[in-house]
XYZ file of C-alpha atoms in Angstrom:
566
model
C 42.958 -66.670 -11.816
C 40.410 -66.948 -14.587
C 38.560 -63.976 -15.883
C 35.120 -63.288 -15.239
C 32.269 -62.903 -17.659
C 30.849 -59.524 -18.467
C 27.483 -59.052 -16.578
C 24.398 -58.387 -18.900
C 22.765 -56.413 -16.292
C 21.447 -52.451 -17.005
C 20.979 -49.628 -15.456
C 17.397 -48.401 -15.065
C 17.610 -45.343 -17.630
C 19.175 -47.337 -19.846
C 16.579 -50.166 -20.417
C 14.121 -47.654 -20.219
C 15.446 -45.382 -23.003
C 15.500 -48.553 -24.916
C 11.767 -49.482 -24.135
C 10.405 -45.711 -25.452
C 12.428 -46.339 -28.567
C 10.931 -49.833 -29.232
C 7.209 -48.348 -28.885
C 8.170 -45.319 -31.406
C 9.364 -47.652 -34.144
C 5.742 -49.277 -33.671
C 3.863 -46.623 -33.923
C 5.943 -45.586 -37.085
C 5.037 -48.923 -38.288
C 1.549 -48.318 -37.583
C 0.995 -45.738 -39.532
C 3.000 -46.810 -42.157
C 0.565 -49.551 -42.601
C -2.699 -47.524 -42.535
C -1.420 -45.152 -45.521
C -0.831 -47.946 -47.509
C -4.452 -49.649 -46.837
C -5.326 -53.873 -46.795
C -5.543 -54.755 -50.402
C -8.299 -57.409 -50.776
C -7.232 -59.819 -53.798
C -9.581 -58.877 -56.414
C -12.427 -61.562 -57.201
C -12.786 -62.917 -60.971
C -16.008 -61.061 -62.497
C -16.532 -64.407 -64.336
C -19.197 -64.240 -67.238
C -22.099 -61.660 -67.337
C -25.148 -63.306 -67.820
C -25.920 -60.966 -70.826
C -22.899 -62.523 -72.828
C -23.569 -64.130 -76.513
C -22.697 -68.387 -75.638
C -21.707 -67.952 -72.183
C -22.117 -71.660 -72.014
C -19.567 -72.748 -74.332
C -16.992 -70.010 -73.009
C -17.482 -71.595 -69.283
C -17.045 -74.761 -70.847
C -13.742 -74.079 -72.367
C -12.516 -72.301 -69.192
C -13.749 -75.264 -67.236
C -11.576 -77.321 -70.430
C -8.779 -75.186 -69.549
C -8.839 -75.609 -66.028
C -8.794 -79.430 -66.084
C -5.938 -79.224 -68.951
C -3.881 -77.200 -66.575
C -4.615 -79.115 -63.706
C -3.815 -82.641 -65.645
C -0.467 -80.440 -66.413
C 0.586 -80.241 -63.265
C -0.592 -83.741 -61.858
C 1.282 -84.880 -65.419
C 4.108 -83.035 -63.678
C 4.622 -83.463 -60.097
C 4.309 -87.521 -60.994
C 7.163 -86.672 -62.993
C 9.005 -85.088 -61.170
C 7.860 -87.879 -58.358
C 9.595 -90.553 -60.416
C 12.505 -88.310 -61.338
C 13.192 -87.685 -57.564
C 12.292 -91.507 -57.305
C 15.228 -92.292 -59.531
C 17.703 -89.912 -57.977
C 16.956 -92.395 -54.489
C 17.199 -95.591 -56.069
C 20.248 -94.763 -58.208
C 21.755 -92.982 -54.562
C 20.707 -95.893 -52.774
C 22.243 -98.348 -55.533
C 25.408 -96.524 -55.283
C 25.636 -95.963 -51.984
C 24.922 -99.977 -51.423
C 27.352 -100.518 -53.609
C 29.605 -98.056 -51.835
C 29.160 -99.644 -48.814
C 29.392 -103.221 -50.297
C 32.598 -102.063 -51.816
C 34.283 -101.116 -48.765
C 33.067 -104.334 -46.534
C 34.630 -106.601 -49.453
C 37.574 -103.988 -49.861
C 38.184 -104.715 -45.938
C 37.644 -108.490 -46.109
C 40.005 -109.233 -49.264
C 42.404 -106.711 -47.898
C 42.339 -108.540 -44.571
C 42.618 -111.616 -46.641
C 45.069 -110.613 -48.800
C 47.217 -109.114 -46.229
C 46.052 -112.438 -44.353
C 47.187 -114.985 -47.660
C 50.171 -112.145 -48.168
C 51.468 -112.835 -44.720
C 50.727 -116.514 -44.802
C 52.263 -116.973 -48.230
C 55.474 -114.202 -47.406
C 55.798 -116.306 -43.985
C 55.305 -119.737 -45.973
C 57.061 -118.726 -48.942
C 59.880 -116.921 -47.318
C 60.745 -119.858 -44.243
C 60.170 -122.564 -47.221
C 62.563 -120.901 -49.961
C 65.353 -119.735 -46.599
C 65.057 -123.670 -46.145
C 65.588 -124.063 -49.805
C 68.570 -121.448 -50.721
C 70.298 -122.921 -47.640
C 70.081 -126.213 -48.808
C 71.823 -124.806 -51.993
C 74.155 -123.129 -50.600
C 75.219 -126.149 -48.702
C 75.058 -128.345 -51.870
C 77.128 -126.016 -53.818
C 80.081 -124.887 -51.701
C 82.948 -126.523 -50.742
C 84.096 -124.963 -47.902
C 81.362 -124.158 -45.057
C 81.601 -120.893 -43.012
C 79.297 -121.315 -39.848
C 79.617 -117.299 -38.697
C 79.372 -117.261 -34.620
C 78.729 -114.265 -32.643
C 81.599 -114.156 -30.649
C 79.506 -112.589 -27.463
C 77.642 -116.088 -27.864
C 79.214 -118.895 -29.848
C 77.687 -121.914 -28.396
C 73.798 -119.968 -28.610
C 75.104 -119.469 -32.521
C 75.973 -122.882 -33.341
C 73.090 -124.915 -35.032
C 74.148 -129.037 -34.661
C 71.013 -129.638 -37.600
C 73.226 -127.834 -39.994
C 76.746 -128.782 -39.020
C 75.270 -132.933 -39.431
C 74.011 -132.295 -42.639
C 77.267 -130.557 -44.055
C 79.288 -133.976 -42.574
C 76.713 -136.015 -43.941
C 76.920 -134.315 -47.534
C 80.045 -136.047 -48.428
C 82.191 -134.851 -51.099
C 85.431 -133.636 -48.943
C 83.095 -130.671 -47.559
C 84.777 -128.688 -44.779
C 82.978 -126.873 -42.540
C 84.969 -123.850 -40.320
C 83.965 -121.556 -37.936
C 84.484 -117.796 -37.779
C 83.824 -116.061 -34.196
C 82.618 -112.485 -36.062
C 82.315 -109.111 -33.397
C 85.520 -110.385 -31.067
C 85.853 -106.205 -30.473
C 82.438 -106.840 -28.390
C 84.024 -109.526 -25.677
C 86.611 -109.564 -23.418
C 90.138 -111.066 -24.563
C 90.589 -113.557 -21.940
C 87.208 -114.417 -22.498
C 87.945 -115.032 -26.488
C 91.373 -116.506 -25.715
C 88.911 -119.045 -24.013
C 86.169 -119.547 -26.631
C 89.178 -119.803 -29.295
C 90.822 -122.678 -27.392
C 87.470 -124.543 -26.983
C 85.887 -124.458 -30.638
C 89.718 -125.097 -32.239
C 89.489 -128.582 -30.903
C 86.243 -129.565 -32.626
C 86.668 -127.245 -35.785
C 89.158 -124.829 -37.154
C 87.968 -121.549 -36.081
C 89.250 -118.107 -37.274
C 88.556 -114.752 -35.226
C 87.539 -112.115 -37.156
C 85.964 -108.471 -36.952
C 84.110 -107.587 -40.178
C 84.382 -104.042 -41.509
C 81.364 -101.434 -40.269
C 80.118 -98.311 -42.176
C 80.626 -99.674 -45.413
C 79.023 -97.861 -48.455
C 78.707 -98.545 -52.643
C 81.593 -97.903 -54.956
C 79.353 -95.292 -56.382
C 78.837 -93.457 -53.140
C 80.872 -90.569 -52.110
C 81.001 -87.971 -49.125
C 82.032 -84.520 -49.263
C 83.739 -82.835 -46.059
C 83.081 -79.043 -45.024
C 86.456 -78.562 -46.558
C 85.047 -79.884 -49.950
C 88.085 -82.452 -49.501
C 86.449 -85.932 -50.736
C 86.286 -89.116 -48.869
C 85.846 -92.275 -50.367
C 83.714 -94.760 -48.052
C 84.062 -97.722 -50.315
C 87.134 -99.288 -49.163
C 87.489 -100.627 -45.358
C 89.458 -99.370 -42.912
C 88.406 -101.251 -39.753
C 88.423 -104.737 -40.918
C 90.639 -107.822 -38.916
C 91.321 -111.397 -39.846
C 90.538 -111.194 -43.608
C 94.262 -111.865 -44.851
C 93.898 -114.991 -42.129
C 90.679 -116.059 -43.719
C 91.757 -115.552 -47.267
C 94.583 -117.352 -46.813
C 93.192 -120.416 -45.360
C 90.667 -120.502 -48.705
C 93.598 -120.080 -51.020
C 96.159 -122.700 -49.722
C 92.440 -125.375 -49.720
C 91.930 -124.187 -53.456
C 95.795 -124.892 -53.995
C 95.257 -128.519 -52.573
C 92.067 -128.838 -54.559
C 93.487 -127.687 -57.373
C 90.274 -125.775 -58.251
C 88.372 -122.869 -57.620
C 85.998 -122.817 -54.552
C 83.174 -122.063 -53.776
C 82.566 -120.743 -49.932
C 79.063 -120.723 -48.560
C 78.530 -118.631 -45.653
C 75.569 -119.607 -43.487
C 74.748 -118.917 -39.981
C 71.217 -117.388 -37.704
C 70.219 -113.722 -38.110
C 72.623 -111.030 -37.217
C 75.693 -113.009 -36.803
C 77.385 -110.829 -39.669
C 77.672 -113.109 -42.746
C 77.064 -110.031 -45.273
C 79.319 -108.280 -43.628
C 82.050 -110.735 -43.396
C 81.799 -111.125 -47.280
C 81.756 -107.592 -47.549
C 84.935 -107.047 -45.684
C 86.966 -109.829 -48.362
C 85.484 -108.463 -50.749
C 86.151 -104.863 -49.835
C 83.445 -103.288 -50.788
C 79.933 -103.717 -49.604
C 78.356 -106.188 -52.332
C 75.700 -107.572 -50.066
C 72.838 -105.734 -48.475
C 73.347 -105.529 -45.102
C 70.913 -104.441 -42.163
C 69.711 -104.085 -37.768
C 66.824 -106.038 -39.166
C 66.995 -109.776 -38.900
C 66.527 -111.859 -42.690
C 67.869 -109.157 -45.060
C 69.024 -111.956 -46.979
C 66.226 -113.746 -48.555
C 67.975 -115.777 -51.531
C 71.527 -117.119 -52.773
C 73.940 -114.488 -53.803
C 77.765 -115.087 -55.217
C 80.300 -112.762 -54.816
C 83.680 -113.022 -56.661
C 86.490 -112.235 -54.311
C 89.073 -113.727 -56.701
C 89.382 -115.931 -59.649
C 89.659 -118.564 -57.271
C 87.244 -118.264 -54.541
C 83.432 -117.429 -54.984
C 81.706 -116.613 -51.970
C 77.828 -118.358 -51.399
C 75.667 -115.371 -49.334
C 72.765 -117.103 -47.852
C 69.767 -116.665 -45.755
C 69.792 -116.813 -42.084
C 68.925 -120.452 -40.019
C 65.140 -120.553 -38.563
C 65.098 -121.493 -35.377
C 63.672 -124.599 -34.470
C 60.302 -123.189 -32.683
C 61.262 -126.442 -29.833
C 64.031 -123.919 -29.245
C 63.607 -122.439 -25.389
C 62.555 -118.492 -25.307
C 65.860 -116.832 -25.021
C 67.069 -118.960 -28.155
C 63.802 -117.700 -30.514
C 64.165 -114.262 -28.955
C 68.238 -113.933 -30.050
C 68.226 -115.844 -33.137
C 64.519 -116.203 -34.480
C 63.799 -114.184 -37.899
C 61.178 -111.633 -35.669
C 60.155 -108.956 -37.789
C 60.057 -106.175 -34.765
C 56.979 -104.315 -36.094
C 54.756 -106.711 -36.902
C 55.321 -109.248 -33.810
C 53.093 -109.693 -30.882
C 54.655 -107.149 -27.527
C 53.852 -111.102 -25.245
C 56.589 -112.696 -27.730
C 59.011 -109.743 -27.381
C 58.282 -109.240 -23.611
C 59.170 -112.315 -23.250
C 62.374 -112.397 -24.938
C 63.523 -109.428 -23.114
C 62.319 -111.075 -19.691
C 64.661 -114.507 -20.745
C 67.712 -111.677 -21.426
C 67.519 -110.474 -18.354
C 67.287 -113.453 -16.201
C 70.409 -114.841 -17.933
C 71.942 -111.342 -17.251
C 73.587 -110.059 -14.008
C 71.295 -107.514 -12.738
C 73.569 -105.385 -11.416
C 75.465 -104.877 -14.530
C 72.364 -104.288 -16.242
C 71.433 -101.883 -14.117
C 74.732 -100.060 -14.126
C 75.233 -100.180 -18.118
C 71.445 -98.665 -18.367
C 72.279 -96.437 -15.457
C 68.823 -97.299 -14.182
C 68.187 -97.295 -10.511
C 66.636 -101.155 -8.661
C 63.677 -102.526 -9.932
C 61.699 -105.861 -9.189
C 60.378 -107.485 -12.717
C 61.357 -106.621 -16.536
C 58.034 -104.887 -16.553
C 59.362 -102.486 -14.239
C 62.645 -102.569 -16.022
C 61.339 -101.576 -19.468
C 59.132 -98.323 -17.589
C 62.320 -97.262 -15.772
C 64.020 -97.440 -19.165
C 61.233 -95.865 -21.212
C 61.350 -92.832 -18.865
C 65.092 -91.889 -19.113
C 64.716 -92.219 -22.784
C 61.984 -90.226 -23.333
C 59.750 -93.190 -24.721
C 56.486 -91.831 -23.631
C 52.682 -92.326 -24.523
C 49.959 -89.996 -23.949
C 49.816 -88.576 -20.304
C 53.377 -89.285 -19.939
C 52.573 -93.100 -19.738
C 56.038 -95.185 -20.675
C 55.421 -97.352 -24.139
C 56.576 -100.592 -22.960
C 56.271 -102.347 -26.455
C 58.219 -100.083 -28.118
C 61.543 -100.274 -25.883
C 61.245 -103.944 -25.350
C 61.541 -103.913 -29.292
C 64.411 -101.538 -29.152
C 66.140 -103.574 -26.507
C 65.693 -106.892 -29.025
C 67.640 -105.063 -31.374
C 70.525 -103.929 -29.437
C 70.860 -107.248 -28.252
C 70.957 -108.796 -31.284
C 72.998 -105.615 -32.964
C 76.286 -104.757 -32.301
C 75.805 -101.844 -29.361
C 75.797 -103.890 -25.954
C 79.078 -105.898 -25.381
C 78.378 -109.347 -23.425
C 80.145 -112.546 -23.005
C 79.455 -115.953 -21.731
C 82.004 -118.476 -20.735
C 82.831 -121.558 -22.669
C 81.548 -124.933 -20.741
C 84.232 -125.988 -18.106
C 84.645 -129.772 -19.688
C 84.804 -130.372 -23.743
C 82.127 -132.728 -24.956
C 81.372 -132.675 -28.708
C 78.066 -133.490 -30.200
C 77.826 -137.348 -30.858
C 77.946 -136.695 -34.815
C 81.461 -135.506 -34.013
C 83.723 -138.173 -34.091
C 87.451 -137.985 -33.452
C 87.777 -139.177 -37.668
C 85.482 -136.395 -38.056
C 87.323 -133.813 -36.590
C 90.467 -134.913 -38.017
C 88.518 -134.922 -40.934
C 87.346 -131.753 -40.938
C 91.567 -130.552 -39.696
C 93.070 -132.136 -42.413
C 93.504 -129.727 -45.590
C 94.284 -126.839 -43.156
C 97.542 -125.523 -41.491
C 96.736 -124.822 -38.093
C 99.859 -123.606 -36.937
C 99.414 -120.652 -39.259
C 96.055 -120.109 -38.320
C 96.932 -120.098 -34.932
C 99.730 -117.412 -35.523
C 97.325 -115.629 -37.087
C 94.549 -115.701 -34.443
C 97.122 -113.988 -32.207
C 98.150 -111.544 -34.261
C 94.648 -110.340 -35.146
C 94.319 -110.881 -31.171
C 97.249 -108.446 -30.470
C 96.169 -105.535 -33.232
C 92.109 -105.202 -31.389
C 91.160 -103.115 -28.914
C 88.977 -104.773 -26.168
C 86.165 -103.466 -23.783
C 87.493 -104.265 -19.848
C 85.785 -106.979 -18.300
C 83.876 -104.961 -16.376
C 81.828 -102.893 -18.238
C 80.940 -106.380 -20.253
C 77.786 -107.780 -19.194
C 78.177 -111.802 -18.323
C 75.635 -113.424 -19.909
C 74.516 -116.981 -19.405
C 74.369 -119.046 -22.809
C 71.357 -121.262 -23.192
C 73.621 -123.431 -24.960
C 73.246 -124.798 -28.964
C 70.144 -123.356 -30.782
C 68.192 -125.948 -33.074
C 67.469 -125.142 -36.253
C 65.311 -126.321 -39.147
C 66.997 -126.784 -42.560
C 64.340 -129.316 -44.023
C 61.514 -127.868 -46.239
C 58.739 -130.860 -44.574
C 59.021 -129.625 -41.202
C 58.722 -125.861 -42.177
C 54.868 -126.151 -43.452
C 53.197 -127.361 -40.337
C 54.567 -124.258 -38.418
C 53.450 -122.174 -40.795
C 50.114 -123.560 -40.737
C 50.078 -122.389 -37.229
C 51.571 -119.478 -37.931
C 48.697 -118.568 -40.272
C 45.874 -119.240 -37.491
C 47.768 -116.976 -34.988
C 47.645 -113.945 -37.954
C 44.145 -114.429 -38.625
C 43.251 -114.570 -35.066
C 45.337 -111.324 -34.037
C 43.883 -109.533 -37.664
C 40.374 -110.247 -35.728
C 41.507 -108.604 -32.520
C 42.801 -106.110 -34.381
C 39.634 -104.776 -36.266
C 37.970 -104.829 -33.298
C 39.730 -102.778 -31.532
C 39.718 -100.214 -34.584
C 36.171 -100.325 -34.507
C 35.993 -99.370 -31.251
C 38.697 -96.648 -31.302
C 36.660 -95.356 -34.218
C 33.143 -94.923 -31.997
C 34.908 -93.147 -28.935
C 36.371 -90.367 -31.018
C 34.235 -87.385 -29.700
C 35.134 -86.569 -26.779
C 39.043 -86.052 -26.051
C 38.734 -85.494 -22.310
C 37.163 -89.673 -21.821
C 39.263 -91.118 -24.557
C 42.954 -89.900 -22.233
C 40.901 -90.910 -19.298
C 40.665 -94.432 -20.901
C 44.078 -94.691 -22.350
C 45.148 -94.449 -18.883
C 42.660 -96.876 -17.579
C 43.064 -99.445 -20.773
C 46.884 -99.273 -20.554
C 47.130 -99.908 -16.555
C 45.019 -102.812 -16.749
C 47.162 -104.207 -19.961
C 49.996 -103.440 -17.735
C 48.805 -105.355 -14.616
C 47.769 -108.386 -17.024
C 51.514 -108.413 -18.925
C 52.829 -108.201 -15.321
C 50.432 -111.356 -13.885
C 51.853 -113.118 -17.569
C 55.088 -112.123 -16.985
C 55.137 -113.507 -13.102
C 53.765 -116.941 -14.764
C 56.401 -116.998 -16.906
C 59.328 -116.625 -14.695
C 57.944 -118.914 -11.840
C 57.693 -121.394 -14.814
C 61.529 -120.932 -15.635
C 62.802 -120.727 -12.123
C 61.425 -124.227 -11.840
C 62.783 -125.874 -14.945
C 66.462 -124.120 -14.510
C 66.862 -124.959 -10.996
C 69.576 -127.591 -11.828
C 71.569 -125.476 -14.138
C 71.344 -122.484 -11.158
C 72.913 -124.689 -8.420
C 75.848 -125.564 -10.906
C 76.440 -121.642 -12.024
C 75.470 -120.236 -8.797
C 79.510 -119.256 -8.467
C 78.815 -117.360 -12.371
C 75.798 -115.797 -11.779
C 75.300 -114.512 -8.082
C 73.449 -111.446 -9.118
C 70.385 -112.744 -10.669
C 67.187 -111.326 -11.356
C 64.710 -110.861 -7.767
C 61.279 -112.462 -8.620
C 59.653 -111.220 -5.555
C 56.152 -111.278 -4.757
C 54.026 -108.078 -5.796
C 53.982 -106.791 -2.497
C 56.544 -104.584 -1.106
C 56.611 -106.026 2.437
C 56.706 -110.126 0.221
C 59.283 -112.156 2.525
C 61.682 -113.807 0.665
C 62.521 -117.188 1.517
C 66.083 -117.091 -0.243
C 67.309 -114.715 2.220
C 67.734 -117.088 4.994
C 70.173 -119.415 2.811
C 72.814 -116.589 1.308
């Protein structure tokens, strides 16, 4: 209950005693003021009449009076122009001031415009460029595969320009995270990519840390992080390289090249045992060409990630793009999360997020928001943020899921049969076989049912050409500028609604439903638009995928015409 204000009401006697004491102090006044008298300001006697030249004294007082009057005038005009000067020189400054800031904001919005447009130019352009020397420079091409999706990893621009190269350059593939996939399910994907190129299975080291770094224990004991502990299929990898330089009769140089956050760092890391390359969640850590000496005769060729073609369908540009997670728009990553899970079982979603039914990925990303405490102001879930955290674990090594390889083998046309046997020839695959199972044999696996099955959009095109690079970033530039626009208006008008606390929650609530019901309308366009371009592919994996995704109507009570045909 809330407390009630003090009443200002008196009693009677009271306001009465206070009345008599307010007419005493008058009267005290009163007669204070009648000892003292009114003193009348005494008059100037001026000049008696009867005073030797009275005329020339009036004059000079008159003289006097007009001096000291031009004295003051003199003064308050300069003090006028003083005060004058004080405005004009405030005004100048604060015009300038002002001027200051407005250009301030429009080069920094500029710069950070021309930064972004030259980092996004600059950086796609020179990842085109250190690619291209990687390729040039090595002899021996490791195309790095995520082994939860190998044929989503596998970039057919690349693997035509290493056969085209010439110069007896081999090109082999390494399926990197195998502990994240079922082993039937790699048995599988081993047998399929062996018969187009030699492929070695391998688990790069994790929690790797600089020679010069050390840990202490509570028991002061000291552990150094270094070395690798957890690292399988190097001494198959190795060997491979060493017999080819023993053929060659040269050293060789190994480029390693691959999309974002298949593990090529890591893999290098892991030969060379300790972590020489930077390695990172965030996709494009590696911006340039770096060689690592593993022996004195193998050098290993770090380079940048593959760009994804932007022809590439959504669930291609949302695994393997280069999307800086901060800075992107929430439609591009709500839509990357809404191609996941429609090429995801829904019930295994739901039972590896422990999350109870829900209708769209809008109501998805709420329902996960809420159990992980992901929570705007008046408890409203921040969708943005967990659809960016979601991209990440997807693309990072925390969710295990597999797709199966395609049922019948057919190679890309640039792969010939002299190609293959080409690319087979310097290599002993028996021993690399051998060595697939025993690496096969040492990991341990996740069952095949807490693995999500995941539905592979199949090869992702990339671009490796500098040409083709500049025209996307020229419309990559207009989309910055135009979202920097949006952007200042909207801090304008968060800056003008500041007083009052009480409307601005009442309009976060409003502002955020209706940017909820619009990402939900976009998000329903979206998915009708997929349904009807992947209807073919559904009827042929309708056995795979039973459990997809509902895409009901908005209503509760929608009838579902699917329901009649189970």
């Amino acid at each position: 209950a809330e407390l009630r204000k003090a009443s200002k009401r008196l009693t009677c006697h009271k306001r009465y005693k206070i009345q008599k004491k307010i007419r005493e102090h008058h009267r005290k006044v009163r007669k204070e003021a009648k000892k003292r008298g009114r003193k009348k300001p005494k008059k100037d006697p001026g000049v008696p009449s009867a005073a030797p030249f009275k005329e020339e004294l009036l004059r000079e007082a008159e003289q006097r009076k007009q001096r000291l009057e031009e004295l003051k005038q003199k003064q308050k005009l300069s003090r006028q122009k003083e005060h004058e000067k004080k405005r004009k020189l405030e005004a100048k400054k604060n015009a300038a001031k002002i001027k200051e800031k407005a250009e301030g904001q429009e080069s920094a919005g500029k710069s950070k415009a021309k930064t972004n447009k030259f980092l996004h130019k600059n950086s796609k352009k020179s990842f085109c460029r250190e690619l291209k020397k990687v390729i040039e420079a090595s002899d021996v091409v490791l195309e790095v595969l995520d082994a939860r999706d190998p044929m989503g990893c596998r970039c057919p621009q690349l693997e035509q320009a290493v056969m085209c190269s010439g110069g007896d350059k081999k090109l082999l593939l390494v399926l990197n995270k195998i502990d994240l996939v079922p082993k039937d399910n790699l048995e599988k994907w081993l047998n399929y990519l062996k018969k187009e190129f030699p492929t070695v299975a391998f688990k790069s080291a994790t929690l790797m840390k600089d020679r010069t770094m050390e840990q202490f224990t509570k028991r002061r004991a000291r552990v150094d992080l270094s070395r690798t502990t957890e690292c399988f299929g190097s001494k198959c990898l190795l060997k491979l390289l060493q017999e080819h330089s023993k053929t060659q009769n040269k050293a060789i140089q190994v480029g390693v090249v691959g999309f974002p956050n298949v593990g090529k760092s890591s893999i290098i890391n892991s030969l060379k045992g300790v972590r020489a390359c930077n390695v990172g969640l965030a996709r494009g850590v590696t911006k340039s060409m770096q060689i690592v000496h593993i022996d004195k005769q193998t050098k290993m060729l770090d380079s940048p990630s593959i760009i994804a073609d932007p022809s590439n369908n959504v669930l291609a540009l949302a695994l393997r793009s280069i999307i800086d997670t901060e800075e992107s728009g929430s439609a591009d990553v709500l839509e990357g999360v809404d191609a996941i899970l429609n090429h995801c079982s829904k019930q295994q979603v739901m039972m590896h997020y422990s999350i109870p039914d829900f209708r769209n990925t809008e109501e998805f990303l709420s329902l996960l928001a809420q159990k992980r405490g992901m929570l705007k102001k008046g408890g409203v879930p921040d969708i943005e943020n967990i659809a960016k955290l979601l991209l990440c674990d997807w693309t990072g090594a925390k969710i295990s899921y597999h797709s199966q390889p395609p049922g019948s083998q057919r190679p890309p046309p640039y792969l010939t049969e002299d190609k293959i046997a080409e690319m087979q020839q310097c290599f002993n695959l028996k021993n690399l076989e051998e060595e697939n199972n025993n690496t096969l044999q040492a990991l341990k696996y996740p069952s095949p049912a807490s693995s999500i099955i995941f539905q592979s959009a199949g090869m992702a095109n990339g671009t490796i050409e500098e040409n083709k690079v500049i025209e996307e970033a020229s419309e990559w530039e207009n989309l910055e500028t135009s979202k920097e626009g949006e952007e200042e208006e909207e801090d304008f008008t968060e800056s003008d609604d500041d007083d009052d606390d009480v409307e601005d929650d009442n309009m976060d609530v409003k502002e955020e439903s209706k940017v909820q019901v619009t990402r939900k309308a976009k998000l329903g366009k979206q998915t009708s638009l997929t349904n009807s371009e992947k209807q073919v592919p559904e009827n042929e994996h309708s056995n795979a995928l039973s459990l997809s995704l509902d895409k009901t109507a908005d209503g509760d009570d929608a009838y579902d015409f699917n329901t009649d045909y189970v």
